[in-house]
Every structure is written in structure tokens, then in C-alpha cells.
Tab-separated table of C-alpha atoms in Angstrom:
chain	number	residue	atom	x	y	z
Q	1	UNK	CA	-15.585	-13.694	-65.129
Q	2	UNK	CA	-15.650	-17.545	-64.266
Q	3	UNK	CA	-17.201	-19.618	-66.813
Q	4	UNK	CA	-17.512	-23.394	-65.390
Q	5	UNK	CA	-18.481	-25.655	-68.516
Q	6	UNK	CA	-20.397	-29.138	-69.186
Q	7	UNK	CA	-20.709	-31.561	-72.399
Q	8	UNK	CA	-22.434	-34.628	-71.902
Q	9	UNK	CA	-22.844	-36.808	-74.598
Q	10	UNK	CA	-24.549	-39.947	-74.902
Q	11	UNK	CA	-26.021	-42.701	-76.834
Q	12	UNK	CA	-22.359	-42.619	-78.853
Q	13	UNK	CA	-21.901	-44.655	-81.658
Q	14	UNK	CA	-18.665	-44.870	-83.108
Q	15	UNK	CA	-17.862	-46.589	-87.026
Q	16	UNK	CA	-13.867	-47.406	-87.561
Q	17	UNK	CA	-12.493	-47.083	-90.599
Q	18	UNK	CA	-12.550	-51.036	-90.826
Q	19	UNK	CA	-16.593	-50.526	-90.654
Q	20	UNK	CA	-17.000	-52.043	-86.850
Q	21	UNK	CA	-19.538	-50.062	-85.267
Q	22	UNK	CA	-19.449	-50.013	-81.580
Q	23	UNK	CA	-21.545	-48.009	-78.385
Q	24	UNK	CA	-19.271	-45.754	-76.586
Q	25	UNK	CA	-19.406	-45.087	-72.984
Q	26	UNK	CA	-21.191	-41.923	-71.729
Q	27	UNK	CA	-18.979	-39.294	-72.191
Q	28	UNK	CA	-18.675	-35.407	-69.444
Q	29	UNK	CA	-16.436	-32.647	-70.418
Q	30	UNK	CA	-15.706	-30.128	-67.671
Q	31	UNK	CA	-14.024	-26.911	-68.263
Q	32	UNK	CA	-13.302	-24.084	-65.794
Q	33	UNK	CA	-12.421	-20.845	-67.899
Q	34	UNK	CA	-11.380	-17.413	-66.293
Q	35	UNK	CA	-12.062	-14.577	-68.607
Q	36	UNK	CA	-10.882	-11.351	-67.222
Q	37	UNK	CA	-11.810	-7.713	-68.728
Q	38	UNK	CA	-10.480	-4.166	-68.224
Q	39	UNK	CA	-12.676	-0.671	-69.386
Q	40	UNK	CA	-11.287	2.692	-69.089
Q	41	UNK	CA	-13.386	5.980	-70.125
Q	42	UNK	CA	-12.023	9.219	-69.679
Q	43	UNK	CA	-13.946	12.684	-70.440
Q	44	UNK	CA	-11.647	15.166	-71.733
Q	45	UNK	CA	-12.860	18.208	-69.301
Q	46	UNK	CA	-14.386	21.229	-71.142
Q	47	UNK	CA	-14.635	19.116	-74.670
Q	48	UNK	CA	-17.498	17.396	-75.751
Q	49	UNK	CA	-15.158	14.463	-76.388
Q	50	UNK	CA	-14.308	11.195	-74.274
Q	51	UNK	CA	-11.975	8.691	-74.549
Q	52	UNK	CA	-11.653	4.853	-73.717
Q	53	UNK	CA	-9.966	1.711	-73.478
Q	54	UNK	CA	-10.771	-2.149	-73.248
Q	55	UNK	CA	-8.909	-5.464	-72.834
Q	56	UNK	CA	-11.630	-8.160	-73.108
Q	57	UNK	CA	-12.617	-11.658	-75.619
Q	58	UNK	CA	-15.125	-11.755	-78.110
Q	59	UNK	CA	-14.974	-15.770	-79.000
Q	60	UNK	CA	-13.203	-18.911	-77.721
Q	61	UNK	CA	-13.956	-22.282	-76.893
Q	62	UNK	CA	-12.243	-25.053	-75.172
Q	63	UNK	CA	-13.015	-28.719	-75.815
Q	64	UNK	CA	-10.804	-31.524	-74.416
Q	65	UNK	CA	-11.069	-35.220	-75.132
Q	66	UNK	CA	-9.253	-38.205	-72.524
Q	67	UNK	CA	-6.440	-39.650	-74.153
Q	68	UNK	CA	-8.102	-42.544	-73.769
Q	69	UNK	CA	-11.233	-41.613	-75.743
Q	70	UNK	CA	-11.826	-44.459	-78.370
Q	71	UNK	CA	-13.049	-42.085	-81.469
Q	72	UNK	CA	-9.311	-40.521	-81.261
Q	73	UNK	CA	-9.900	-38.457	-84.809
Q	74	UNK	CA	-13.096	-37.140	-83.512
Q	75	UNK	CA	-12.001	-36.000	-79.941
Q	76	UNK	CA	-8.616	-34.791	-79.057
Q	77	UNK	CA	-8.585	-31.349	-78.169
Q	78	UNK	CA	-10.173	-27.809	-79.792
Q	79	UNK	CA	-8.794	-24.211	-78.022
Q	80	UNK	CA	-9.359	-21.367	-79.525
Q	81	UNK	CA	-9.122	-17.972	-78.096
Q	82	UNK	CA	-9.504	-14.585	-78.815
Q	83	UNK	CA	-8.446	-11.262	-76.856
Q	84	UNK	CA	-9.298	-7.664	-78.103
Q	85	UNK	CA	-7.265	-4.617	-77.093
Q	86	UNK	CA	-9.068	-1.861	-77.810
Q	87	UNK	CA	-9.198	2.136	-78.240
Q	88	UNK	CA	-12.216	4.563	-78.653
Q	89	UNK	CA	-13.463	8.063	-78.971
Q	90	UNK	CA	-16.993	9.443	-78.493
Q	91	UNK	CA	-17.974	12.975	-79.519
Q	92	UNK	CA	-21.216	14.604	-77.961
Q	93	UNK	CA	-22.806	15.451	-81.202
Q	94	UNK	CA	-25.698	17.142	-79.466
Q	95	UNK	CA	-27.369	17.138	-76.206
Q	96	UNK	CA	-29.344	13.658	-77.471
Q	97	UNK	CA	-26.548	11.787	-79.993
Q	98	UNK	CA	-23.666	10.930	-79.518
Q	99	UNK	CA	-20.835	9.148	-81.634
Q	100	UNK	CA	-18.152	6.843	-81.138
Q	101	UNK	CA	-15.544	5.202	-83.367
Q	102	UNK	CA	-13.047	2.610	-82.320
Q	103	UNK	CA	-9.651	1.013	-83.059
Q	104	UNK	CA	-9.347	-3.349	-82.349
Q	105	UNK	CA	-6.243	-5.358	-82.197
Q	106	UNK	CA	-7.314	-9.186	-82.341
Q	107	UNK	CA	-4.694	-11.351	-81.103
Q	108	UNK	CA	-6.074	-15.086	-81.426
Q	109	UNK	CA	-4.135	-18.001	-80.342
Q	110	UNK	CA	-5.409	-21.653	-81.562
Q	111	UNK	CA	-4.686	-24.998	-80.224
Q	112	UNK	CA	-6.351	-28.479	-82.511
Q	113	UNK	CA	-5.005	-31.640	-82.215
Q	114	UNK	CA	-5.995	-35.395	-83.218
Q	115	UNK	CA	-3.638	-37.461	-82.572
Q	116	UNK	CA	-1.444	-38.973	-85.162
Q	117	UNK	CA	-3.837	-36.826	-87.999
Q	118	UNK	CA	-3.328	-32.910	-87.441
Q	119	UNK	CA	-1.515	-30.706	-84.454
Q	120	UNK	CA	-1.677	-27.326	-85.039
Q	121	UNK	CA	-0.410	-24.639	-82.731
Q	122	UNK	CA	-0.699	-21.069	-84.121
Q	123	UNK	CA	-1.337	-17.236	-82.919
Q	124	UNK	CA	-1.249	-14.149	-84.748
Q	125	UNK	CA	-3.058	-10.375	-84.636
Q	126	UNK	CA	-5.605	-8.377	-87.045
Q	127	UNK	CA	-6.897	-4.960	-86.751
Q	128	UNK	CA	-10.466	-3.994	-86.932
Q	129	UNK	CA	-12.672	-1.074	-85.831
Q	130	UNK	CA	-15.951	-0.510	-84.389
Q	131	UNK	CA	-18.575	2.381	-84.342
Q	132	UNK	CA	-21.426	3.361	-82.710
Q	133	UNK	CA	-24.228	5.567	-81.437
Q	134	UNK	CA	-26.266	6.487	-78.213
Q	135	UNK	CA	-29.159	8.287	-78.392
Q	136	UNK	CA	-31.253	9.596	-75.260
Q	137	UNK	CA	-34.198	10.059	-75.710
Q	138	UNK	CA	-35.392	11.766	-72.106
Q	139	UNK	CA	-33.392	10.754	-68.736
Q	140	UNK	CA	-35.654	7.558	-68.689
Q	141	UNK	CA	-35.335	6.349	-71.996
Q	142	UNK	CA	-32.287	5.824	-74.299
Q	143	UNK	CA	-31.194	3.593	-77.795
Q	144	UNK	CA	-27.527	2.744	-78.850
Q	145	UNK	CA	-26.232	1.270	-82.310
Q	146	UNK	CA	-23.154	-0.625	-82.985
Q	147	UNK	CA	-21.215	-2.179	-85.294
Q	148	UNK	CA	-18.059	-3.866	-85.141
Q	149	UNK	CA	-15.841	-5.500	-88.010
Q	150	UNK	CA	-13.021	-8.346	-87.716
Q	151	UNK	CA	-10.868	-9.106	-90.282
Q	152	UNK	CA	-9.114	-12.512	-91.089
Q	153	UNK	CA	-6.341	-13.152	-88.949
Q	154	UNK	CA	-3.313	-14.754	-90.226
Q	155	UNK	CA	-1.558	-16.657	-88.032
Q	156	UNK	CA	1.856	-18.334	-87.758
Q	157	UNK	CA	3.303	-21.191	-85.907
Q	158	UNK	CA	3.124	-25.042	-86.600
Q	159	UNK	CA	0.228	-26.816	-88.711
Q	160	UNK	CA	1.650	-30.595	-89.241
Q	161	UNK	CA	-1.001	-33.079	-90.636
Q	162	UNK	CA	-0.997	-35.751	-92.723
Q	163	UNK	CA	-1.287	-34.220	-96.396
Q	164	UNK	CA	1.769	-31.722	-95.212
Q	165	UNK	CA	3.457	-29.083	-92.989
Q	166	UNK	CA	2.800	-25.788	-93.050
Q	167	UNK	CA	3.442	-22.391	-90.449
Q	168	UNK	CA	0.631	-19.975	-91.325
Q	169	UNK	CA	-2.822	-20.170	-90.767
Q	170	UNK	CA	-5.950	-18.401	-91.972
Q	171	UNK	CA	-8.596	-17.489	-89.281
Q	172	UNK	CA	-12.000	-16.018	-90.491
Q	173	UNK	CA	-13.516	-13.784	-88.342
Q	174	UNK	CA	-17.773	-12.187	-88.220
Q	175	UNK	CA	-18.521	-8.990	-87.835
Q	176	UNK	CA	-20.688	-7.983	-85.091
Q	177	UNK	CA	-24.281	-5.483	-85.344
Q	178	UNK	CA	-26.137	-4.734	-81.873
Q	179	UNK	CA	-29.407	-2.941	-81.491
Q	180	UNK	CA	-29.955	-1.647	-77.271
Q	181	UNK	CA	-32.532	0.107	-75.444
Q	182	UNK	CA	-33.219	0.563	-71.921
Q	183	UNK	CA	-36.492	2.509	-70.495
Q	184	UNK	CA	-37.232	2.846	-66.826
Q	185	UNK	CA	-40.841	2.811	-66.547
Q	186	UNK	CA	-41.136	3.787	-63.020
Q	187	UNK	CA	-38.739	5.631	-60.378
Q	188	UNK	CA	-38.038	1.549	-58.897
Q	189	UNK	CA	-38.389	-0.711	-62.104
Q	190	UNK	CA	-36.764	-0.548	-65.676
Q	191	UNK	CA	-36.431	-2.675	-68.819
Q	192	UNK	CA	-33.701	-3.381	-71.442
Q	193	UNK	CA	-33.129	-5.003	-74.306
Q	194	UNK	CA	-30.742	-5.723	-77.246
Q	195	UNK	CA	-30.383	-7.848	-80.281
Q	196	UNK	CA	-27.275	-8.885	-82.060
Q	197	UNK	CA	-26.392	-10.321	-85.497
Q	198	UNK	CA	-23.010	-11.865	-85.610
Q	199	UNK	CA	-22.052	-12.994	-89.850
Q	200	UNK	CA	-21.062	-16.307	-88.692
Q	201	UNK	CA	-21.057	-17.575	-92.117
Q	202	UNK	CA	-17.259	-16.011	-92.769
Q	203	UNK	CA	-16.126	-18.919	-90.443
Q	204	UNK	CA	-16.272	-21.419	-93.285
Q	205	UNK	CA	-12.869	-22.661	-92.791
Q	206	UNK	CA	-9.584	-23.302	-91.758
Q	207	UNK	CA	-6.801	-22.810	-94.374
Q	208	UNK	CA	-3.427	-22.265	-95.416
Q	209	UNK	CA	-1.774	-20.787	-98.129
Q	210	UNK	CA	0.784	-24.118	-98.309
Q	211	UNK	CA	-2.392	-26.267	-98.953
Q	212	UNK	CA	-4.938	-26.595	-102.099
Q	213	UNK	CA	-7.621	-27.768	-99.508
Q	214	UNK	CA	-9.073	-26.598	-96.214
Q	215	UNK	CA	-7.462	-27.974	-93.125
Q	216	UNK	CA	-11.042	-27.989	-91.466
Q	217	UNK	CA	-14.157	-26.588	-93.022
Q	218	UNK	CA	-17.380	-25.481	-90.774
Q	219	UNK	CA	-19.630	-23.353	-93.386
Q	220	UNK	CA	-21.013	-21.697	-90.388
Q	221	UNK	CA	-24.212	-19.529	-90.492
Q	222	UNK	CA	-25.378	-16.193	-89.571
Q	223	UNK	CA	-26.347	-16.283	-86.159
Q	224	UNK	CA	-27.371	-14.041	-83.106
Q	225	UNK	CA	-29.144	-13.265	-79.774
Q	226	UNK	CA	-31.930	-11.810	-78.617
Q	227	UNK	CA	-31.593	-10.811	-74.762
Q	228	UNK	CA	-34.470	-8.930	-71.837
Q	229	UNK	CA	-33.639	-7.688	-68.646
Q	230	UNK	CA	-35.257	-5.749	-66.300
Q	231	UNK	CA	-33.775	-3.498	-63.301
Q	232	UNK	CA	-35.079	-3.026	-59.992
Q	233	UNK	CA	-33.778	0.217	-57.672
Q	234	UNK	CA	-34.334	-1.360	-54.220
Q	235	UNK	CA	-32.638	1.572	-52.462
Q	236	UNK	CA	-30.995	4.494	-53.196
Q	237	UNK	CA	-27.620	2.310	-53.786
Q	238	UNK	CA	-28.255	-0.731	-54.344
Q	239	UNK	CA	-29.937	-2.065	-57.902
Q	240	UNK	CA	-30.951	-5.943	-58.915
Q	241	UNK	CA	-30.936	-7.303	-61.823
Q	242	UNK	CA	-32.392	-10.576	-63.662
Q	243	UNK	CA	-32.878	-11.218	-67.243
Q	244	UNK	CA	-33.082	-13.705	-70.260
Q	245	UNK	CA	-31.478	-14.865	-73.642
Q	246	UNK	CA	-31.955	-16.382	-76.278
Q	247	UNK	CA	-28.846	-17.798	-78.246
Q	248	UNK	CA	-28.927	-19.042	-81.374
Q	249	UNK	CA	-25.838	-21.060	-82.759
Q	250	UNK	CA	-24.081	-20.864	-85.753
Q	251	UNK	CA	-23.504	-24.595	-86.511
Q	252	UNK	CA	-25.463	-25.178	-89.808
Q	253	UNK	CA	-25.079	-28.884	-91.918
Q	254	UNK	CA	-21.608	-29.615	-90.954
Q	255	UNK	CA	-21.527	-30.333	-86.936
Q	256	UNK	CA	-18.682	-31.516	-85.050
Q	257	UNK	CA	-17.889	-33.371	-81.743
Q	258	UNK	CA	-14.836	-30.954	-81.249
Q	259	UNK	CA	-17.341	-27.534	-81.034
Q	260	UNK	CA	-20.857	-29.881	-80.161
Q	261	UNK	CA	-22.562	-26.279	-80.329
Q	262	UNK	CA	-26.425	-25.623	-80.343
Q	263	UNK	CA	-29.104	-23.022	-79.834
Q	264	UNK	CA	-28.792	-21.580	-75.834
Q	265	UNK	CA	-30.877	-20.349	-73.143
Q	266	UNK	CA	-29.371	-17.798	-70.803
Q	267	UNK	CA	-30.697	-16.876	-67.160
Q	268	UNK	CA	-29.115	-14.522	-65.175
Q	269	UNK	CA	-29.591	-12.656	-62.210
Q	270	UNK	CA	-26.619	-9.579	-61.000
Q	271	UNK	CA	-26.126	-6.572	-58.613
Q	272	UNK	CA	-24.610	-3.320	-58.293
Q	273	UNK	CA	-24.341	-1.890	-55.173
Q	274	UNK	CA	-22.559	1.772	-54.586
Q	275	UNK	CA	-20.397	1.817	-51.408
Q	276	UNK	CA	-19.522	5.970	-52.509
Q	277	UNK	CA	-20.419	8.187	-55.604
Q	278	UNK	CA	-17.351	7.040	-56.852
Q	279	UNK	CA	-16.662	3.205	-55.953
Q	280	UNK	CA	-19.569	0.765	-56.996
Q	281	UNK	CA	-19.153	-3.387	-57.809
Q	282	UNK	CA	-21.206	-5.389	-59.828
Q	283	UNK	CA	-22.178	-8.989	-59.447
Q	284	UNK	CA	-23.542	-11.240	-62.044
Q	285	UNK	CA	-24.288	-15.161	-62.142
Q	286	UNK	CA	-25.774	-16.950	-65.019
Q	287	UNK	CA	-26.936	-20.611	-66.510
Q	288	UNK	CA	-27.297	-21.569	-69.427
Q	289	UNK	CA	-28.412	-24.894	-71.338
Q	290	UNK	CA	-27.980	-25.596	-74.598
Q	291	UNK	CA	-30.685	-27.854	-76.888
Q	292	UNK	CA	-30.291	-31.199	-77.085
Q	293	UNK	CA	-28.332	-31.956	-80.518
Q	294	UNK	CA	-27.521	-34.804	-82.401
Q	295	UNK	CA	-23.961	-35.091	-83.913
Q	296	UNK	CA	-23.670	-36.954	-87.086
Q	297	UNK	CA	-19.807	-36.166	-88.355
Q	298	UNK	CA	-17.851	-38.605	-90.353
Q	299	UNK	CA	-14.306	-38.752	-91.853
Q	300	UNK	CA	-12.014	-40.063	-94.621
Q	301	UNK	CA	-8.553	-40.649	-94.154
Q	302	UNK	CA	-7.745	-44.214	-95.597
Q	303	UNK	CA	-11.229	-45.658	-94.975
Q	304	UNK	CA	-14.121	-43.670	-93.702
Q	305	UNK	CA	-15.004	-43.452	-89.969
Q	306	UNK	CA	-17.978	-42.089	-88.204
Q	307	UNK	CA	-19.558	-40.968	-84.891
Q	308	UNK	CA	-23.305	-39.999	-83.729
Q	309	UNK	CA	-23.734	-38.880	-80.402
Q	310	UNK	CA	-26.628	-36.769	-78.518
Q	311	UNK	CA	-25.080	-33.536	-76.665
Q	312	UNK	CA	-26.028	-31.476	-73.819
Q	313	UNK	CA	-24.046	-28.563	-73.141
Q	314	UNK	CA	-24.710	-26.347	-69.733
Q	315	UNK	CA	-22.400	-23.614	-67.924
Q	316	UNK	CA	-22.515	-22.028	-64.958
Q	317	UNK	CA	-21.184	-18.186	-65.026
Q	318	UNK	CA	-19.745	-15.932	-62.388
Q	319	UNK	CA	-18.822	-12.306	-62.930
Q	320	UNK	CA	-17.216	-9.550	-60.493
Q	321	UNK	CA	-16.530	-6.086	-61.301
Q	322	UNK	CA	-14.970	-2.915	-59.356
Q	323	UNK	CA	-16.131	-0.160	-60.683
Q	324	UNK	CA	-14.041	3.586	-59.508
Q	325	UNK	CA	-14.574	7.215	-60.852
Q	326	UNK	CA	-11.552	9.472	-60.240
């Protein structure tokens, strides 16, 4: 998948330390981010049991100030990313339910720097799991269940700023719940659904055992989506695809011009299209927008600087995937 990202920002004002306040030119952010994924399943013949693997990313962001940008503490530039390598078993409970239980490593890698204030450069791995249920109701109607937890991840590398040095980091990480359901209302015409909860409000902070304080605090909150689609089966091989969501973001009191996140629309349109029983590709492209938001952020280091700024955030996405039975 190709994500292609935009933050404007405008009527910037920008307070120095020495109190001089001061309109900043109109600021873009571009970002072109390739996010690839892998999904194995495997049915274990004669068993009521499959198996499955996954190499895909939960979270990340990617935010990158000029050098020349004249808030310097408030710009700079925010990377975070996160990869999941995953392993699963479901069991065919009975002909309606079935089960599944998983195994996550999280590796995470994080890149934050202000210049001449904080660099840090740090990656490590955690282990959660996941489980889940399907449950089919008739061949036209069917409900899944899941739930997956992240741990903290403690990571290790260089965190240098100006209260100290340290080489671990700790990472708070949500867990995720997700409600589905899909119902095809006539032979040529379905509709699906799902709503997820993500416990946003572990992020609070950035810290490290070597420091009393946090390096960065967000005091996130519990956040979600709430997504429709509906399917149309134009021919006996060929299905289309559009749907909607809503997005809500996590940012609470404390908002940042590093992650300038708000509440997101989603529109999307996709494909699949089966060249043989067994080889099939799927095609997806999306916009979103994000609400119009007003940062208000502020900090102390010898005197007390601040920035206000409105944001805009908007993304086009692009997704292919081959999809072979064997």
C-alpha cells in the first residue's frame, strides 16, 4: 500500500522564548509512505484446524519539518513505526463458530529530533497476542469478534536531550477491540460493517528509566472508527467495492505540531477481480481529510515559547494485492 500524505498549516503564530511573537509563512508537509503486507492461511487437510501468518503495521507516522523552519523546537522531525510479525490458529468449533488465537512480535523503531533540545533514535520488540471469533450465521450473513493486546515496548538505542543521556526507551502501546459483519442482501449487492475501539489513553508518554520525568507526554484518549461498505457482484468474477469511515483521533488537551492529528473522514472505492479459482487481485484507493484543528502547544526550556497554527491534514491511498490458493 502507497500512502501519499499532506499537512498544511496556516495562520502560524510563533512566541520565542524572548516573548517576540511573529506570523510564520504557510507551511505543506508531503510524505510518500510504502507500507507493504504479507497473509498466509493454511488448512490443515482432514482437521478442523487452520493455520496463518502475517507481516503487516498497526501505527506509524512520519512528520518532517525544513531545516529552515523558524519554530525549530516545535518542528524537526517525528517517525515512528511499527511492524507486526504474526502467527495464528483457528479451530472450527462447529459448523457456525469458529475460534482463533494469535501470537504478535512488535518491533517499533522511533526517530524524534529538535534540534539542539532532544535526538532520540531507538528500536526494540514486545510480544502480544490476539483472539477472535467468526460466526456465520447462513451463507449470506456472518459476525466476527476480535481483540488484540500490545504491551509496552522497551526500546534501546540513543535518547540525548538536554536534562541527560540515556539508551532505553519506554513505548506504550493500545490494545485493539473490533466488532464486523457483512450481509449480502441480494445475489448482486451486500453490506459490511465494523467498529473498533483502540485504548489510546496508554500512550500517555514517553519515558525512560534514567529520567524522573517524561521525555514527551501526550495523555492520549480512547479513540476508534466506525466504517460502511457495501459490495456489488457485477459478474461472476469481478466484485466493486466503495465505502466510508469515520475516524476519530486520539489527541485529547495536549496537541502537538509534530503529530497535528484530528478526527478523519475516509472514502474509498476497490476491486477484486478473479483471473482463475485460484489467482484473484484486489485494488483499493482511498481519501481522506482530516478536520480542521487548531494547535495551541507551548514550551519551557529557559524561557517559554509558543506556537498556534490551523492544520489540515489529507492523504491519498493506493493498495494492490495478489491473492493465490495452492
Amino acid at each position: 500500500m502507497g500512502i501519499d500524505s499532506q499537512v498544511e498549516l496556516t495562520d502560524t503564530l510563533y512566541t520565542s522564548s524572548s516573548s517576540t511573537t511573529q506570523p510564520l509563512d504557510d507551511t505543506e508537509l508531503d510524505n510518500l509512505t510504502i507500507v507493504p503486507n504479507f497473509h498466509y492461511v493454511h488448512p490443515i487437510e482432514n482437521s478442523r484446524w487452520t493455520l496463518g501468518a502475517t507481516i503487516h503495521s498497526n501505527f506509524g507516522t512520519d512528520v518532517e519539518f525544513e531545516q529552515d523552519f523558524a519554530a525549530p523546537e516545535f518542528g524537526g522531525k517525528t517517525s515512528l513505526t511499527s511492524v507486526n510479525f504474526g502467527a495464528s490458529a483457528a479451530y472450527q468449533a462447529t459448523d457456525a463458530l469458529s475460534l482463533g488465537l494469535g501470537i504478535d512480535i512488535i518491533y517499533g523503531k522511533g526517530e524524534i529530533s529538535r534540534p539542539n533540545l532532544l535526538n532520540i533514535d531507538a528500536d526494540g520488540t514486545a510480544v502480544g497476542f490476539n483472539v477472535g471469533m467468526a460466526y456465520v450465521i447462513n451463507e449470506d450473513n456472518r459476525l466476527g469478534l476480535s481483540y488484540r493486546y500490545a504491551p509496552s515496548l522497551e526500546a534501546s538505542g540513543t535518547v540525548d536531550q538536554l536534562t541527560g543521556q540515556a539508551t532505553d526507551l519506554d513505548v506504550p502501546l493500545p490494545d485493539m477491540i473490533e466488532f464486523s459483519g457483512y450481509h449480502k442482501l441480494h445475489n448482486r449487492f451486500a453490506v459490511h460493517y465494523s467498529l473498533q475501539y483502540i485504548t489510546w489513553s496508554e500512550f500517555d508518554a514517553l519515558t525512560s528509566p534514567s529520567f524522573d520525568d517524561p521525555i514527551k507526554e501526550y495523555q492520549w484518549k480512547d479513540a476508534g472508527h466506525l466504517s460502511l461498505g457495501v459490495t456489488y457482484y457485477a459478474q461472476e468474477n469481478t466484485e466493486l467495492r466503495a465505502g466510508y469511515m469515520y475516524d476519530l483521533s486520539p489527541v485529547d488537551e495536549i496537541n502537538s505540531l509534530s503529530i497535528p492529528d484530528s478526527d478523519r473522514h475516509w472514502f474509498t472505492v476497490g476491486a477484486t477481480h478473479y483471473f482463475t479459482k485460484d489467482l484473484s487481485v484486489d485494488f483499493a484507493l482511498g481519501y481522506l481529510f482530516g478536520e480542521e484543528t487548531k494547535i495551541d502547544e507551548s514550551m519551557t526550556i529557559i524561557g517559554t515559547s509558543n506556537i498556534t497554527a490551523l492544520t489540515n491534514n489529507s492523504a491519498w491511498l493506493g493498495g494492490l494485492q495478489v491473492n493465490y490458493r495452492f
